[in-house]
Amino acid sequence: MGSTRLPNLNRVMIVGNLTRDPELRSTTTGVPVINFRIASNRRFKDSGGEWKEDVCYVGVVAWQKLAESCSARLKKGSAVYVEGELRSRTLDNENGSRRSMIEIRAHHVQFLDKGDKPEDETKLSENTEYPHSGEDTEDYLGE
């Protein structure tokens, strides 16, 4: 049997509202990182024709200048468009058990709430390198 080579594609686009205030921290080397959770709603009609709503909760992590900008502009309830990639990680709980989670590593965040900022400041992208593995990415896992 021949092997099929799949393209490398890992891209996520989602719109939602923050479920709580974001948490800005720094790694031991001083790299800013922020974590927040969003709720994304989907409305649909069921087989009986009635409107239903489904909610998907997903974690988001952003690094460096993007993290700092998100910290300054976002709070619980803020509406955002997030574009990035899915990342998985494993956490060790206090009781010694391991837990796996999938989150979005944000590359682009657009603030959707109307505010007093100019239009060009509502769209932010990560243009700098961020840690991919090693000490910096493990250091911020304070959950």
PDB file of C-alpha atoms in Angstrom:
ATOM      1  CA  MET A   1       0.000   0.000   0.000  1.00  0.00           C
ATOM      2  CA  GLY A   2       1.318   3.468  -0.859  1.00  0.00           C
ATOM      3  CA  SER A   3       1.630   6.127   1.780  1.00  0.00           C
ATOM      4  CA  THR A   4      -0.357   9.312   1.505  1.00  0.00           C
ATOM      5  CA  ARG A   5       1.475  12.502   2.297  1.00  0.00           C
ATOM      6  CA  LEU A   6      -0.794  15.060   3.928  1.00  0.00           C
ATOM      7  CA  PRO A   7      -0.083  18.779   3.804  1.00  0.00           C
ATOM      8  CA  ASN A   8       1.050  20.487   6.999  1.00  0.00           C
ATOM      9  CA  LEU A   9      -2.003  22.513   7.945  1.00  0.00           C
ATOM     10  CA  ASN A  10      -2.926  23.627  11.442  1.00  0.00           C
ATOM     11  CA  ARG A  11      -5.031  26.799  11.314  1.00  0.00           C
ATOM     12  CA  VAL A  12      -7.890  27.860  13.589  1.00  0.00           C
ATOM     13  CA  MET A  13     -10.220  30.855  13.290  1.00  0.00           C
ATOM     14  CA  ILE A  14     -12.788  31.478  16.024  1.00  0.00           C
ATOM     15  CA  VAL A  15     -14.942  34.289  17.397  1.00  0.00           C
ATOM     16  CA  GLY A  16     -16.064  34.344  21.013  1.00  0.00           C
ATOM     17  CA  ASN A  17     -16.267  36.161  24.317  1.00  0.00           C
ATOM     18  CA  LEU A  18     -13.818  35.891  27.209  1.00  0.00           C
ATOM     19  CA  THR A  19     -15.224  33.837  30.075  1.00  0.00           C
ATOM     20  CA  ARG A  20     -13.066  35.634  32.677  1.00  0.00           C
ATOM     21  CA  ASP A  21     -10.302  38.230  32.872  1.00  0.00           C
ATOM     22  CA  PRO A  22      -7.095  37.172  31.098  1.00  0.00           C
ATOM     23  CA  GLU A  23      -3.996  36.200  33.091  1.00  0.00           C
ATOM     24  CA  LEU A  24      -0.735  37.880  32.072  1.00  0.00           C
ATOM     25  CA  ARG A  25       2.483  36.305  33.347  1.00  0.00           C
ATOM     26  CA  SER A  26       6.135  36.224  32.385  1.00  0.00           C
ATOM     27  CA  THR A  27       8.431  33.261  31.941  1.00  0.00           C
ATOM     28  CA  THR A  28      11.611  33.034  34.016  1.00  0.00           C
ATOM     29  CA  THR A  29      13.418  34.716  31.114  1.00  0.00           C
ATOM     30  CA  GLY A  30      10.952  37.619  31.097  1.00  0.00           C
ATOM     31  CA  VAL A  31       8.866  36.673  28.042  1.00  0.00           C
ATOM     32  CA  PRO A  32       5.257  37.906  28.477  1.00  0.00           C
ATOM     33  CA  VAL A  33       2.545  35.260  28.028  1.00  0.00           C
ATOM     34  CA  ILE A  34      -1.199  35.565  28.479  1.00  0.00           C
ATOM     35  CA  ASN A  35      -3.876  32.920  28.862  1.00  0.00           C
ATOM     36  CA  PHE A  36      -7.603  33.395  28.444  1.00  0.00           C
ATOM     37  CA  ARG A  37     -10.644  31.292  27.676  1.00  0.00           C
ATOM     38  CA  ILE A  38     -13.361  32.115  25.192  1.00  0.00           C
ATOM     39  CA  ALA A  39     -16.882  30.828  24.678  1.00  0.00           C
ATOM     40  CA  SER A  40     -17.981  30.513  21.063  1.00  0.00           C
ATOM     41  CA  ASN A  41     -21.722  30.157  20.432  1.00  0.00           C
ATOM     42  CA  ARG A  42     -23.362  28.353  17.543  1.00  0.00           C
ATOM     43  CA  ARG A  43     -27.069  28.653  16.788  1.00  0.00           C
ATOM     44  CA  PHE A  44     -28.815  25.983  14.747  1.00  0.00           C
ATOM     45  CA  LYS A  45     -32.235  24.494  14.091  1.00  0.00           C
ATOM     46  CA  ASP A  46     -32.847  20.991  15.355  1.00  0.00           C
ATOM     47  CA  SER A  47     -34.779  18.345  13.414  1.00  0.00           C
ATOM     48  CA  GLY A  48     -38.027  19.759  14.849  1.00  0.00           C
ATOM     49  CA  GLY A  49     -37.286  23.236  13.502  1.00  0.00           C
ATOM     50  CA  GLU A  50     -36.577  24.763  16.921  1.00  0.00           C
ATOM     51  CA  TRP A  51     -33.578  27.021  17.490  1.00  0.00           C
ATOM     52  CA  LYS A  52     -30.892  25.570  19.737  1.00  0.00           C
ATOM     53  CA  GLU A  53     -27.590  26.959  20.950  1.00  0.00           C
ATOM     54  CA  ASP A  54     -24.327  25.110  21.451  1.00  0.00           C
ATOM     55  CA  VAL A  55     -21.346  26.617  23.255  1.00  0.00           C
ATOM     56  CA  CYS A  56     -17.714  25.617  22.735  1.00  0.00           C
ATOM     57  CA  TYR A  57     -15.137  26.694  25.336  1.00  0.00           C
ATOM     58  CA  VAL A  58     -11.515  26.933  24.247  1.00  0.00           C
ATOM     59  CA  GLY A  59      -8.302  28.176  25.838  1.00  0.00           C
ATOM     60  CA  VAL A  60      -6.048  30.688  24.084  1.00  0.00           C
ATOM     61  CA  VAL A  61      -2.399  31.557  24.721  1.00  0.00           C
ATOM     62  CA  ALA A  62      -0.532  34.539  23.229  1.00  0.00           C
ATOM     63  CA  TRP A  63       3.096  35.565  23.591  1.00  0.00           C
ATOM     64  CA  GLN A  64       5.237  38.705  23.710  1.00  0.00           C
ATOM     65  CA  LYS A  65       3.762  41.974  22.325  1.00  0.00           C
ATOM     66  CA  LEU A  66       0.518  40.267  21.417  1.00  0.00           C
ATOM     67  CA  ALA A  67       0.189  39.121  25.047  1.00  0.00           C
ATOM     68  CA  GLU A  68       0.808  42.645  26.344  1.00  0.00           C
ATOM     69  CA  SER A  69      -1.740  44.164  23.946  1.00  0.00           C
ATOM     70  CA  CYS A  70      -4.353  41.579  24.898  1.00  0.00           C
ATOM     71  CA  SER A  71      -3.736  42.311  28.579  1.00  0.00           C
ATOM     72  CA  ALA A  72      -4.315  46.025  28.029  1.00  0.00           C
ATOM     73  CA  ARG A  73      -7.500  45.614  25.973  1.00  0.00           C
ATOM     74  CA  LEU A  74      -9.305  42.458  27.086  1.00  0.00           C
ATOM     75  CA  LYS A  75     -11.473  41.661  30.091  1.00  0.00           C
ATOM     76  CA  LYS A  76     -14.262  39.249  30.962  1.00  0.00           C
ATOM     77  CA  GLY A  77     -16.974  39.459  28.279  1.00  0.00           C
ATOM     78  CA  SER A  78     -14.757  41.041  25.596  1.00  0.00           C
ATOM     79  CA  ALA A  79     -15.538  39.876  22.063  1.00  0.00           C
ATOM     80  CA  VAL A  80     -12.535  38.706  20.035  1.00  0.00           C
ATOM     81  CA  TYR A  81     -11.598  37.071  16.755  1.00  0.00           C
ATOM     82  CA  VAL A  82      -8.621  34.751  17.234  1.00  0.00           C
ATOM     83  CA  GLU A  83      -6.548  33.172  14.511  1.00  0.00           C
ATOM     84  CA  GLY A  84      -3.804  30.715  15.318  1.00  0.00           C
ATOM     85  CA  GLU A  85      -2.858  27.057  15.598  1.00  0.00           C
ATOM     86  CA  LEU A  86      -3.948  24.198  17.826  1.00  0.00           C
ATOM     87  CA  ARG A  87      -1.374  23.078  20.368  1.00  0.00           C
ATOM     88  CA  SER A  88      -1.561  20.271  22.898  1.00  0.00           C
ATOM     89  CA  ARG A  89       0.174  20.062  26.234  1.00  0.00           C
ATOM     90  CA  THR A  90       0.171  17.862  29.300  1.00  0.00           C
ATOM     91  CA  LEU A  91      -0.114  19.210  32.840  1.00  0.00           C
ATOM     92  CA  ASP A  92       0.789  17.518  36.105  1.00  0.00           C
ATOM     93  CA  ASN A  93      -1.871  18.232  38.739  1.00  0.00           C
ATOM     94  CA  GLU A  94      -1.088  18.772  42.415  1.00  0.00           C
ATOM     95  CA  ASN A  95      -2.290  15.241  43.186  1.00  0.00           C
ATOM     96  CA  GLY A  96       0.212  13.794  40.695  1.00  0.00           C
ATOM     97  CA  SER A  97      -2.214  12.934  37.913  1.00  0.00           C
ATOM     98  CA  ARG A  98      -1.605  14.066  34.352  1.00  0.00           C
ATOM     99  CA  ARG A  99      -4.094  16.027  32.280  1.00  0.00           C
ATOM    100  CA  SER A 100      -3.946  16.735  28.545  1.00  0.00           C
ATOM    101  CA  MET A 101      -5.413  19.835  26.984  1.00  0.00           C
ATOM    102  CA  ILE A 102      -5.676  21.461  23.586  1.00  0.00           C
ATOM    103  CA  GLU A 103      -5.574  25.233  23.204  1.00  0.00           C
ATOM    104  CA  ILE A 104      -5.095  27.834  20.504  1.00  0.00           C
ATOM    105  CA  ARG A 105      -1.718  29.537  20.221  1.00  0.00           C
ATOM    106  CA  ALA A 106      -2.797  32.926  18.888  1.00  0.00           C
ATOM    107  CA  HIS A 107      -1.006  34.499  15.952  1.00  0.00           C
ATOM    108  CA  HIS A 108      -3.625  37.200  15.337  1.00  0.00           C
ATOM    109  CA  VAL A 109      -6.210  38.759  17.653  1.00  0.00           C
ATOM    110  CA  GLN A 110      -8.844  41.259  16.601  1.00  0.00           C
ATOM    111  CA  PHE A 111     -10.747  43.123  19.305  1.00  0.00           C
ATOM    112  CA  LEU A 112     -14.414  43.239  18.292  1.00  0.00           C
ATOM    113  CA  ASP A 113     -15.811  45.485  21.017  1.00  0.00           C
ATOM    114  CA  LYS A 114     -16.292  49.094  20.029  1.00  0.00           C
ATOM    115  CA  GLY A 115     -13.986  51.305  22.020  1.00  0.00           C
ATOM    116  CA  ASP A 116     -11.997  54.478  21.968  1.00  0.00           C
ATOM    117  CA  LYS A 117      -9.012  53.011  20.099  1.00  0.00           C
ATOM    118  CA  PRO A 118      -8.320  53.827  16.436  1.00  0.00           C
ATOM    119  CA  GLU A 119      -9.215  51.167  13.844  1.00  0.00           C
ATOM    120  CA  ASP A 120      -5.586  50.182  13.205  1.00  0.00           C
ATOM    121  CA  GLU A 121      -5.169  49.232  16.868  1.00  0.00           C
ATOM    122  CA  THR A 122      -8.073  46.765  16.855  1.00  0.00           C
ATOM    123  CA  LYS A 123      -6.126  44.193  14.824  1.00  0.00           C
ATOM    124  CA  LEU A 124      -2.946  42.764  16.294  1.00  0.00           C
ATOM    125  CA  SER A 125      -0.714  40.043  14.940  1.00  0.00           C
ATOM    126  CA  GLU A 126       2.234  38.218  16.378  1.00  0.00           C
ATOM    127  CA  ASN A 127       5.179  39.233  14.203  1.00  0.00           C
ATOM    128  CA  THR A 128       7.931  38.068  16.508  1.00  0.00           C
ATOM    129  CA  GLU A 129       9.144  34.602  17.343  1.00  0.00           C
ATOM    130  CA  TYR A 130       7.646  32.948  20.377  1.00  0.00           C
ATOM    131  CA  PRO A 131       8.929  29.984  22.337  1.00  0.00           C
ATOM    132  CA  HIS A 132       7.990  26.646  20.770  1.00  0.00           C
ATOM    133  CA  SER A 133       9.357  24.288  23.380  1.00  0.00           C
ATOM    134  CA  GLY A 134      11.694  24.036  26.285  1.00  0.00           C
ATOM    135  CA  GLU A 135      11.912  26.027  29.466  1.00  0.00           C
ATOM    136  CA  ASP A 136       9.982  29.116  28.352  1.00  0.00           C
ATOM    137  CA  THR A 137       6.852  27.236  27.330  1.00  0.00           C
ATOM    138  CA  GLU A 138       6.876  25.001  30.394  1.00  0.00           C
ATOM    139  CA  ASP A 139       7.457  27.893  32.786  1.00  0.00           C
ATOM    140  CA  TYR A 140       4.088  29.595  32.321  1.00  0.00           C
ATOM    141  CA  LEU A 141       1.983  26.503  33.011  1.00  0.00           C
ATOM    142  CA  GLY A 142       0.714  27.575  36.386  1.00  0.00           C
ATOM    143  CA  GLU A 143      -2.717  25.958  36.181  1.00  0.00           C
TER     144      GLU A 143
END
